[in-house]
Coordinates of C-alpha atoms in Angstrom, one line a residue:
X1 CA -28.3 -19.8 -28.5
X2 CA -31.9 -20.9 -28.6
X3 CA -31.2 -23.2 -25.7
X4 CA -30.2 -20.3 -23.5
X5 CA -33.3 -20.3 -21.3
X6 CA -31.4 -18.6 -18.5
X7 CA -30.7 -15.5 -20.7
X8 CA -27.0 -15.4 -19.7
X9 CA -25.3 -12.7 -21.7
X10 CA -22.0 -14.2 -22.9
X11 CA -21.6 -13.3 -26.6
X12 CA -19.7 -10.0 -26.2
X13 CA -17.1 -8.6 -23.8
X14 CA -15.5 -5.2 -23.0
X15 CA -12.9 -4.4 -20.3
X16 CA -12.8 -1.2 -18.3
X17 CA -9.0 -0.6 -17.7
X18 CA -7.1 2.0 -15.7
X19 CA -6.1 0.3 -12.4
X20 CA -2.5 -0.8 -11.9
X21 CA -3.3 -3.6 -9.4
X22 CA -6.1 -6.0 -8.8
X23 CA -9.7 -4.6 -8.8
X24 CA -11.1 -5.5 -5.3
X25 CA -14.4 -3.6 -5.2
X26 CA -17.3 -3.1 -7.6
X27 CA -20.6 -1.2 -7.5
X28 CA -23.1 -0.5 -10.3
X29 CA -25.9 2.0 -9.6
X30 CA -29.5 0.9 -9.8
X31 CA -30.2 2.5 -13.1
X32 CA -27.0 0.9 -14.6
X33 CA -25.5 4.1 -15.9
X34 CA -22.5 4.4 -13.6
X35 CA -19.9 1.9 -12.5
X36 CA -17.5 2.3 -9.6
X37 CA -14.3 0.1 -9.3
X38 CA -11.9 0.1 -6.4
X39 CA -8.4 -1.4 -6.4
X40 CA -5.4 -2.3 -4.4
X41 CA -3.6 0.6 -6.0
X42 CA -5.6 2.7 -3.4
X43 CA -7.8 4.4 -6.0
X44 CA -11.5 4.5 -7.1
X45 CA -12.4 5.0 -10.7
X46 CA -15.8 6.2 -11.9
X47 CA -17.2 5.2 -15.3
X48 CA -20.3 6.7 -17.0
X49 CA -21.8 4.6 -19.9
X50 CA -23.6 7.7 -21.2
X51 CA -20.4 9.8 -21.3
X52 CA -17.9 7.1 -22.5
X53 CA -17.0 6.2 -26.0
X54 CA -15.3 3.0 -27.2
X55 CA -12.0 4.1 -25.5
X56 CA -13.8 3.2 -22.2
X57 CA -11.9 5.8 -20.1
X58 CA -13.0 6.7 -16.6
X59 CA -14.2 10.3 -16.0
X60 CA -12.9 10.6 -12.4
X61 CA -10.2 9.0 -10.2
X62 CA -10.2 9.2 -6.4
X63 CA -7.8 8.2 -3.7
X64 CA -10.0 8.0 -0.5
X65 CA -7.2 7.2 2.0
X66 CA -3.5 7.3 1.1
X67 CA -1.9 3.9 1.4
X68 CA -5.1 2.0 2.1
X69 CA -6.6 -0.6 -0.2
X70 CA -10.2 -0.1 -1.4
X71 CA -12.3 -3.0 0.0
X72 CA -15.9 -2.2 -0.7
X73 CA -18.1 0.2 -2.6
X74 CA -21.9 0.7 -2.3
X75 CA -24.4 3.1 -3.9
X76 CA -27.3 4.7 -1.9
X77 CA -30.9 3.7 -2.9
X78 CA -31.3 6.9 -4.9
X79 CA -27.8 6.6 -6.4
X80 CA -27.0 10.2 -5.4
X81 CA -24.2 9.2 -3.1
X82 CA -21.9 6.2 -2.5
X83 CA -20.1 4.6 0.3
X84 CA -16.3 3.8 0.1
X85 CA -14.7 1.4 2.5
X86 CA -10.9 1.1 2.7
X87 CA -8.4 -0.7 4.9
X88 CA -8.5 2.3 7.3
X89 CA -10.9 2.4 10.3
X90 CA -13.0 5.3 8.7
X91 CA -15.6 4.9 5.9
X92 CA -16.1 7.8 3.5
X93 CA -19.2 9.2 1.8
X94 CA -19.0 10.8 -1.7
X95 CA -21.6 12.3 -3.9
X96 CA -22.5 11.1 -7.4
X97 CA -19.8 13.1 -9.0
X98 CA -17.0 12.0 -6.7
X99 CA -16.9 14.9 -4.3
X100 CA -16.2 14.0 -0.6
X101 CA -19.1 14.7 1.8
X102 CA -17.4 13.5 5.0
X103 CA -15.9 10.5 6.8
X104 CA -17.0 8.7 9.9
X105 CA -15.2 9.0 13.2
X106 CA -12.5 6.6 14.4
X107 CA -13.0 5.0 17.9
X108 CA -10.6 5.1 20.8
X109 CA -8.3 2.0 20.5
X110 CA -7.5 2.0 24.2
X111 CA -11.1 1.3 25.2
X112 CA -11.5 -2.4 25.6
X113 CA -15.3 -2.7 25.3
X114 CA -16.2 -2.0 21.7
X115 CA -19.7 -0.8 22.6
X116 CA -18.2 2.2 24.4
X117 CA -16.2 3.4 21.3
X118 CA -17.7 6.0 18.9
X119 CA -16.4 4.1 15.8
X120 CA -14.3 1.3 14.5
X121 CA -10.8 1.0 15.9
X122 CA -9.3 -1.3 13.2
X123 CA -9.4 -1.6 9.5
X124 CA -12.7 -2.0 7.8
X125 CA -13.6 -5.2 5.8
X126 CA -17.0 -4.4 4.2
X127 CA -19.8 -1.9 4.0
X128 CA -23.2 -1.6 2.4
X129 CA -25.9 1.1 2.1
X130 CA -29.4 0.3 3.4
X131 CA -31.5 -0.9 0.4
X132 CA -34.5 1.4 1.4
X133 CA -33.3 4.1 3.8
X134 CA -30.9 6.6 2.2
X135 CA -29.6 7.8 5.5
X136 CA -28.4 4.4 7.0
X137 CA -25.3 2.3 6.2
X138 CA -23.7 -0.9 7.7
X139 CA -20.0 -1.6 8.1
X140 CA -17.9 -4.5 9.4
X141 CA -14.4 -4.4 10.7
X142 CA -11.3 -6.3 11.8
X143 CA -12.0 -5.1 15.4
X144 CA -14.7 -7.8 15.6
X145 CA -17.9 -5.6 15.4
X146 CA -20.6 -4.5 13.0
X147 CA -21.9 -0.9 13.2
X148 CA -25.0 0.8 11.8
X149 CA -24.4 4.5 11.0
X150 CA -26.5 7.6 10.3
X151 CA -25.1 9.4 7.2
X152 CA -26.3 12.8 8.7
X153 CA -24.1 12.3 11.8
X154 CA -20.4 11.4 11.2
X155 CA -19.5 11.7 14.9
X156 CA -21.0 8.5 16.3
X157 CA -22.7 5.3 15.2
X158 CA -26.4 4.3 15.9
X159 CA -25.8 0.7 16.9
X160 CA -22.9 -1.6 17.7
X161 CA -23.2 -5.3 17.1
X162 CA -20.8 -7.8 18.6
X163 CA -21.1 -11.3 17.1
X164 CA -21.5 -14.4 19.2
X165 CA -18.2 -16.2 19.7
X166 CA -17.3 -19.6 21.1
X167 CA -14.7 -18.1 23.4
X168 CA -13.8 -14.5 24.3
X169 CA -11.6 -13.0 21.7
X170 CA -11.4 -10.3 19.1
X171 CA -12.2 -12.1 15.8
X172 CA -12.7 -10.0 12.7
X173 CA -16.0 -9.7 10.9
X174 CA -15.0 -10.3 7.2
X175 CA -18.2 -9.4 5.4
X176 CA -21.7 -8.0 6.0
X177 CA -24.9 -7.4 4.1
X178 CA -28.6 -6.3 4.3
X179 CA -31.5 -8.2 3.0
X180 CA -33.5 -6.6 0.1
X181 CA -36.1 -5.0 2.5
X182 CA -33.5 -3.8 5.1
X183 CA -35.2 -5.7 7.9
X184 CA -32.3 -7.9 8.8
X185 CA -28.5 -8.0 8.5
X186 CA -26.0 -10.8 8.2
X187 CA -22.3 -11.0 9.0
X188 CA -19.6 -13.5 8.2
X189 CA -17.2 -14.0 11.1
X190 CA -13.5 -15.0 11.0
X191 CA -14.2 -18.3 12.9
X192 CA -16.3 -19.5 9.9
X193 CA -19.8 -18.8 11.4
X194 CA -22.7 -16.9 9.7
X195 CA -24.9 -14.8 12.0
X196 CA -28.2 -13.1 11.2
X197 CA -29.9 -10.3 13.2
X198 CA -33.5 -9.2 12.7
X199 CA -34.0 -5.5 13.2
X200 CA -36.8 -5.1 15.7
X201 CA -37.6 -3.0 18.8
X202 CA -35.1 -3.7 21.6
X203 CA -32.8 -5.9 19.5
X204 CA -29.2 -6.4 20.6
X205 CA -26.1 -8.3 19.8
X206 CA -27.6 -11.8 20.3
X207 CA -28.1 -13.2 16.8
X208 CA -31.5 -14.6 15.7
X209 CA -29.8 -17.2 13.5
X210 CA -26.4 -18.6 14.3
X211 CA -24.7 -21.1 11.9
X212 CA -21.6 -22.4 13.5
X213 CA -18.8 -23.5 11.1
X214 CA -20.7 -22.6 8.0
X215 CA -17.3 -22.5 6.2
X216 CA -13.9 -23.9 7.1
X217 CA -12.1 -20.7 6.1
X218 CA -12.7 -16.9 5.8
X219 CA -16.1 -15.9 4.4
X220 CA -15.6 -13.4 1.6
X221 CA -19.2 -12.5 0.5
X222 CA -22.8 -12.8 1.7
X223 CA -25.9 -12.0 -0.4
X224 CA -29.6 -12.4 0.2
X225 CA -31.9 -13.6 -2.6
X226 CA -34.4 -11.1 -3.9
X227 CA -37.3 -12.9 -2.2
X228 CA -35.3 -13.0 1.1
X229 CA -35.7 -16.7 1.5
X230 CA -32.1 -17.7 0.7
X231 CA -28.7 -16.5 1.9
X232 CA -25.8 -17.1 -0.4
X233 CA -22.3 -17.3 1.0
X234 CA -18.9 -17.6 -0.5
X235 CA -15.6 -18.6 1.2
X236 CA -11.9 -19.1 0.3
X237 CA -12.3 -22.8 1.3
X238 CA -13.3 -23.5 -2.3
X239 CA -16.9 -24.4 -1.4
X240 CA -20.3 -22.9 -2.4
X241 CA -23.3 -22.6 -0.2
X242 CA -26.4 -22.0 -2.2
X243 CA -24.6 -19.8 -4.7
X244 CA -26.0 -18.6 -8.1
X245 CA -23.1 -16.7 -9.6
X246 CA -19.5 -16.8 -8.4
X247 CA -16.0 -16.2 -9.5
X248 CA -12.9 -18.5 -9.0
X249 CA -9.3 -17.8 -8.2
X250 CA -6.2 -18.9 -10.1
X251 CA -4.5 -21.9 -8.3
X252 CA -0.7 -21.8 -7.9
X253 CA -0.3 -25.2 -9.7
X254 CA -3.6 -25.2 -11.6
X255 CA -4.1 -25.0 -15.4
X256 CA -7.3 -22.9 -15.5
X257 CA -7.5 -19.1 -15.0
X258 CA -10.2 -16.9 -13.4
X259 CA -13.6 -18.3 -14.2
X260 CA -17.3 -17.4 -13.7
X261 CA -19.7 -20.2 -12.7
X262 CA -23.5 -20.0 -13.1
X263 CA -25.6 -22.4 -11.0
X264 CA -29.2 -23.3 -11.0
X265 CA -30.8 -22.0 -7.8
X266 CA -33.1 -24.9 -7.1
X267 CA -31.0 -27.9 -8.2
X268 CA -27.6 -26.2 -7.5
X269 CA -26.4 -27.7 -10.8
X270 CA -23.7 -26.1 -13.0
X271 CA -25.5 -24.3 -15.8
X272 CA -22.6 -22.4 -17.5
X273 CA -19.0 -21.6 -17.1
X274 CA -17.0 -18.9 -18.8
X275 CA -13.3 -17.9 -18.7
X276 CA -12.6 -14.3 -17.8
X277 CA -8.8 -14.2 -17.5
X278 CA -6.1 -16.8 -18.2
X279 CA -3.8 -15.5 -15.5
X280 CA -5.8 -13.4 -13.0
X281 CA -8.4 -14.3 -10.4
X282 CA -12.0 -13.1 -10.4
X283 CA -12.4 -11.0 -7.3
X284 CA -15.8 -9.4 -7.5
X285 CA -18.8 -10.2 -9.7
X286 CA -22.3 -8.8 -10.2
X287 CA -25.2 -9.5 -12.5
X288 CA -27.2 -6.3 -13.0
X289 CA -31.0 -7.1 -13.3
X290 CA -32.0 -4.1 -15.5
X291 CA -29.0 -4.2 -17.9
X292 CA -28.8 -8.0 -18.0
X293 CA -25.0 -7.6 -18.1
X294 CA -22.4 -9.5 -16.0
X295 CA -19.6 -7.5 -14.3
X296 CA -16.4 -9.3 -13.1
X297 CA -13.2 -7.7 -11.7
X298 CA -9.8 -9.2 -12.1
X299 CA -6.1 -8.2 -11.7
X300 CA -2.8 -8.9 -10.1
X301 CA 0.1 -6.9 -8.8
X302 CA 0.7 -5.1 -12.1
X303 CA -2.7 -4.6 -13.7
X304 CA -6.4 -4.6 -13.0
X305 CA -9.7 -4.3 -14.9
X306 CA -13.4 -4.8 -14.9
X307 CA -14.8 -7.2 -17.5
X308 CA -18.4 -6.7 -18.7
X309 CA -20.2 -9.5 -20.5
X310 CA -23.2 -8.6 -22.6
X311 CA -25.3 -9.8 -25.5
X312 CA -26.7 -7.3 -28.0
X313 CA -30.0 -9.4 -28.3
X314 CA -30.5 -9.9 -24.5
X315 CA -28.8 -6.9 -22.8
X316 CA -30.0 -3.3 -22.7
X317 CA -28.1 0.0 -22.5
X318 CA -24.9 0.0 -20.4
X319 CA -22.0 -1.3 -22.4
X320 CA -24.1 -1.2 -25.6
X321 CA -24.3 2.6 -25.4
X322 CA -20.6 3.3 -25.2
X323 CA -19.4 0.6 -27.6
X324 CA -21.4 1.9 -30.4
X325 CA -20.1 5.4 -29.8
X326 CA -16.7 5.5 -31.6
X327 CA -14.2 8.3 -30.8
X328 CA -14.0 11.1 -33.3
X329 CA -11.1 10.8 -35.8
X330 CA -8.9 13.8 -36.2
X331 CA -9.0 15.6 -39.5
X332 CA -6.2 17.2 -41.5
X333 CA -8.0 20.5 -41.3
X334 CA -8.2 20.6 -37.5
X335 CA -6.6 23.6 -36.0
X336 CA -6.0 24.4 -32.3
X337 CA -4.3 27.5 -31.0
X338 CA -1.5 26.8 -28.7
X339 CA -2.1 29.0 -25.6
X340 CA 0.7 31.2 -24.2
X341 CA 1.2 30.2 -20.6
X342 CA 2.1 32.9 -18.1
X343 CA 3.6 31.5 -15.0
X344 CA 4.5 34.2 -12.5
X345 CA 5.7 31.7 -9.9
X346 CA 8.6 30.8 -12.2
X347 CA 10.2 34.2 -11.5
X348 CA 12.8 34.3 -8.7
X349 CA 10.6 36.8 -6.8
X350 CA 7.7 34.3 -6.4
X351 CA 9.7 31.1 -6.4
X352 CA 9.4 28.9 -3.3
X353 CA 12.5 28.4 -1.3
X354 CA 14.1 25.0 -1.8
X355 CA 13.2 22.5 0.8
X356 CA 15.6 22.1 3.7
X357 CA 15.5 18.4 3.3
X358 CA 17.0 18.6 -0.2
X359 CA 19.6 21.0 1.1
X360 CA 20.7 18.7 3.9
X361 CA 20.9 15.8 1.4
X362 CA 23.1 17.8 -0.9
X363 CA 25.4 18.9 2.0
X364 CA 25.8 15.3 3.2
X365 CA 27.1 14.4 -0.2
X366 CA 29.7 17.1 -0.1
X367 CA 32.7 15.8 2.0
X368 CA 33.9 19.4 2.8
X369 CA 30.6 20.8 4.1
X370 CA 29.7 17.6 5.9
X371 CA 33.1 17.4 7.6
X372 CA 33.4 13.8 6.6
X373 CA 36.6 12.2 8.1
X374 CA 39.1 10.4 6.0
X375 CA 38.5 6.8 5.6
X376 CA 40.9 4.4 7.5
X377 CA 43.7 2.8 5.6
X378 CA 43.2 -0.9 5.0
X379 CA 46.1 -3.2 6.1
X380 CA 48.9 -2.5 8.6
X381 CA 49.9 1.0 9.6
X382 CA 53.2 2.8 9.1
X383 CA 55.4 4.1 11.9
X384 CA 52.7 3.7 14.5
X385 CA 50.4 6.0 12.4
X386 CA 47.6 5.4 9.9
X387 CA 46.8 7.9 7.2
X388 CA 47.1 8.4 3.5
X389 CA 50.5 10.1 3.7
X390 CA 51.9 7.4 6.0
X391 CA 53.1 10.1 8.3
X392 CA 52.2 13.5 9.7
X393 CA 54.5 15.7 7.6
X394 CA 53.8 16.4 3.9
X395 CA 57.6 17.0 3.3
X396 CA 58.5 13.6 4.5
X397 CA 55.8 12.0 2.3
X398 CA 57.0 13.8 -0.8
X399 CA 60.7 12.9 -0.1
X400 CA 59.8 9.3 0.4
X401 CA 57.8 9.2 -2.8
X402 CA 60.7 10.8 -4.8
X403 CA 63.2 8.4 -3.4
X404 CA 65.3 11.1 -1.6
X405 CA 64.4 9.9 1.8
X406 CA 64.9 6.3 2.7
X407 CA 64.1 5.0 6.1
X408 CA 66.0 1.9 7.0
X409 CA 65.9 2.1 10.7
X410 CA 63.1 -0.4 11.0
X411 CA 65.4 -3.1 9.6
X412 CA 68.5 -2.2 11.6
X413 CA 69.8 -3.3 15.0
X414 CA 69.5 -0.3 17.4
X415 CA 72.9 -1.1 19.1
X416 CA 74.8 -1.3 15.9
X417 CA 73.2 1.9 14.6
X418 CA 74.5 3.8 17.6
X419 CA 78.1 2.3 17.7
X420 CA 78.8 3.0 14.0
X421 CA 79.2 6.7 15.0
X422 CA 81.5 6.0 17.9
X423 CA 84.8 6.3 16.0
X424 CA 83.7 9.4 14.1
X425 CA 82.7 11.2 17.3
X426 CA 86.0 10.4 18.9
X427 CA 88.2 11.6 16.0
X428 CA 86.2 14.6 14.9
X429 CA 83.9 15.8 17.7
X430 CA 81.3 18.2 16.4
X431 CA 78.9 19.0 19.2
X432 CA 80.1 19.0 22.9
X433 CA 83.9 18.9 22.7
X434 CA 84.4 22.1 20.4
X435 CA 82.2 24.1 22.8
X436 CA 84.6 23.5 25.7
X437 CA 87.8 23.5 23.7
X438 CA 89.3 26.7 25.3
X439 CA 87.9 26.3 28.8
X440 CA 88.0 22.6 29.3
X441 CA 90.6 21.7 31.9
X442 CA 93.0 18.9 31.2
X443 CA 91.9 15.7 32.8
X444 CA 94.1 14.7 35.8
X445 CA 94.0 11.0 36.6
X446 CA 95.1 9.6 39.9
X447 CA 98.5 7.9 39.9
X448 CA 98.4 4.4 41.1
X449 CA 100.5 3.5 44.2
X450 CA 102.2 0.2 43.5
X451 CA 102.9 -0.4 47.2
X452 CA 99.2 0.1 48.2
X453 CA 98.1 -2.1 45.4
X454 CA 100.4 -4.8 46.6

């Protein structure tokens, strides 16, 4: 538009995909040739505009710390290295091609005074490289401190800064930043305050500027203006404090998606608003001064991407380079030799032994090898016993199942069951009487004396 005096590039858009969850960190190098994106899927993806075609695929993927979300990324002043901050207590340094150069030490969590620890003791929240000095970085953490590090020494920090608090407690520092000259630093504290320290000889933890209750909720981002006269802050309390470019979140019951807002710096009036995603929130945003292209990261629990807004008439290089470079189409005459793969480790001689964990799991599933006892019978027992055969003898069980053996003793009266054999035992004795048939003396009974009885 001819009325676009602010030169906002909004006519075209591309999306750098690849992450499986929300993109939480973004960094574009000073020349505008490489882009870093970090996500809640624990990975960092590296994009190169000069090496990409219209498929927009990343050339490298990193996982700095297993199981820790990526929270902040920052290039060095010369763009030969970058800083990666995750949810762990240790920040990492990588070179321009994504090779790890080292990680900073973790402090002793059992030391109460944070100034006596060699490093952070809780998860990091933010980190930024010094804008001028390529050997100095700044980090903030959930342990309630900011620390300045020397990249040449990973074993200990140079300076520990403890923010001013209304009452003694361990309140996290949610974000931090340098000014454009590297002469002062600023930190956003979990109690809603913004504190600024000027780097001068003999400076300590006492802030030079202390803004109490600058926001009502967690401060998510701080940025100094290029002239160093303004500090821009953003919070989750849905308020803006002298902000130029900011992204918005998707409300639970709202109708709008993730948006980008552009404000006039002097009047703080809304200049432009553009929709980025109908369902996902805008997490990080950046307006590159050389490329004149706007970067915005979005995502949710299932996907994540980096949107790049540009205008062919206003923007330079960056997205324009890779969009114009279409991927080569395959020809019918293309031929590729399928290589013969020799894998010596597939032979039994070189094959690794199966893991004991899998062997144990397999044995547990086998009832014989695991000596698994028989499951108890549901319902009442039988004959004082419980078991699948309703008794201890297999023969009894088979006779009962075939109908040859019937047990009726549980329904009979014990006295009647014994007396029914009395007449048979008397008429036809089988056990005791035949054994003594020849030697048994005749019974002699005493004769009664009638006179004595009388």
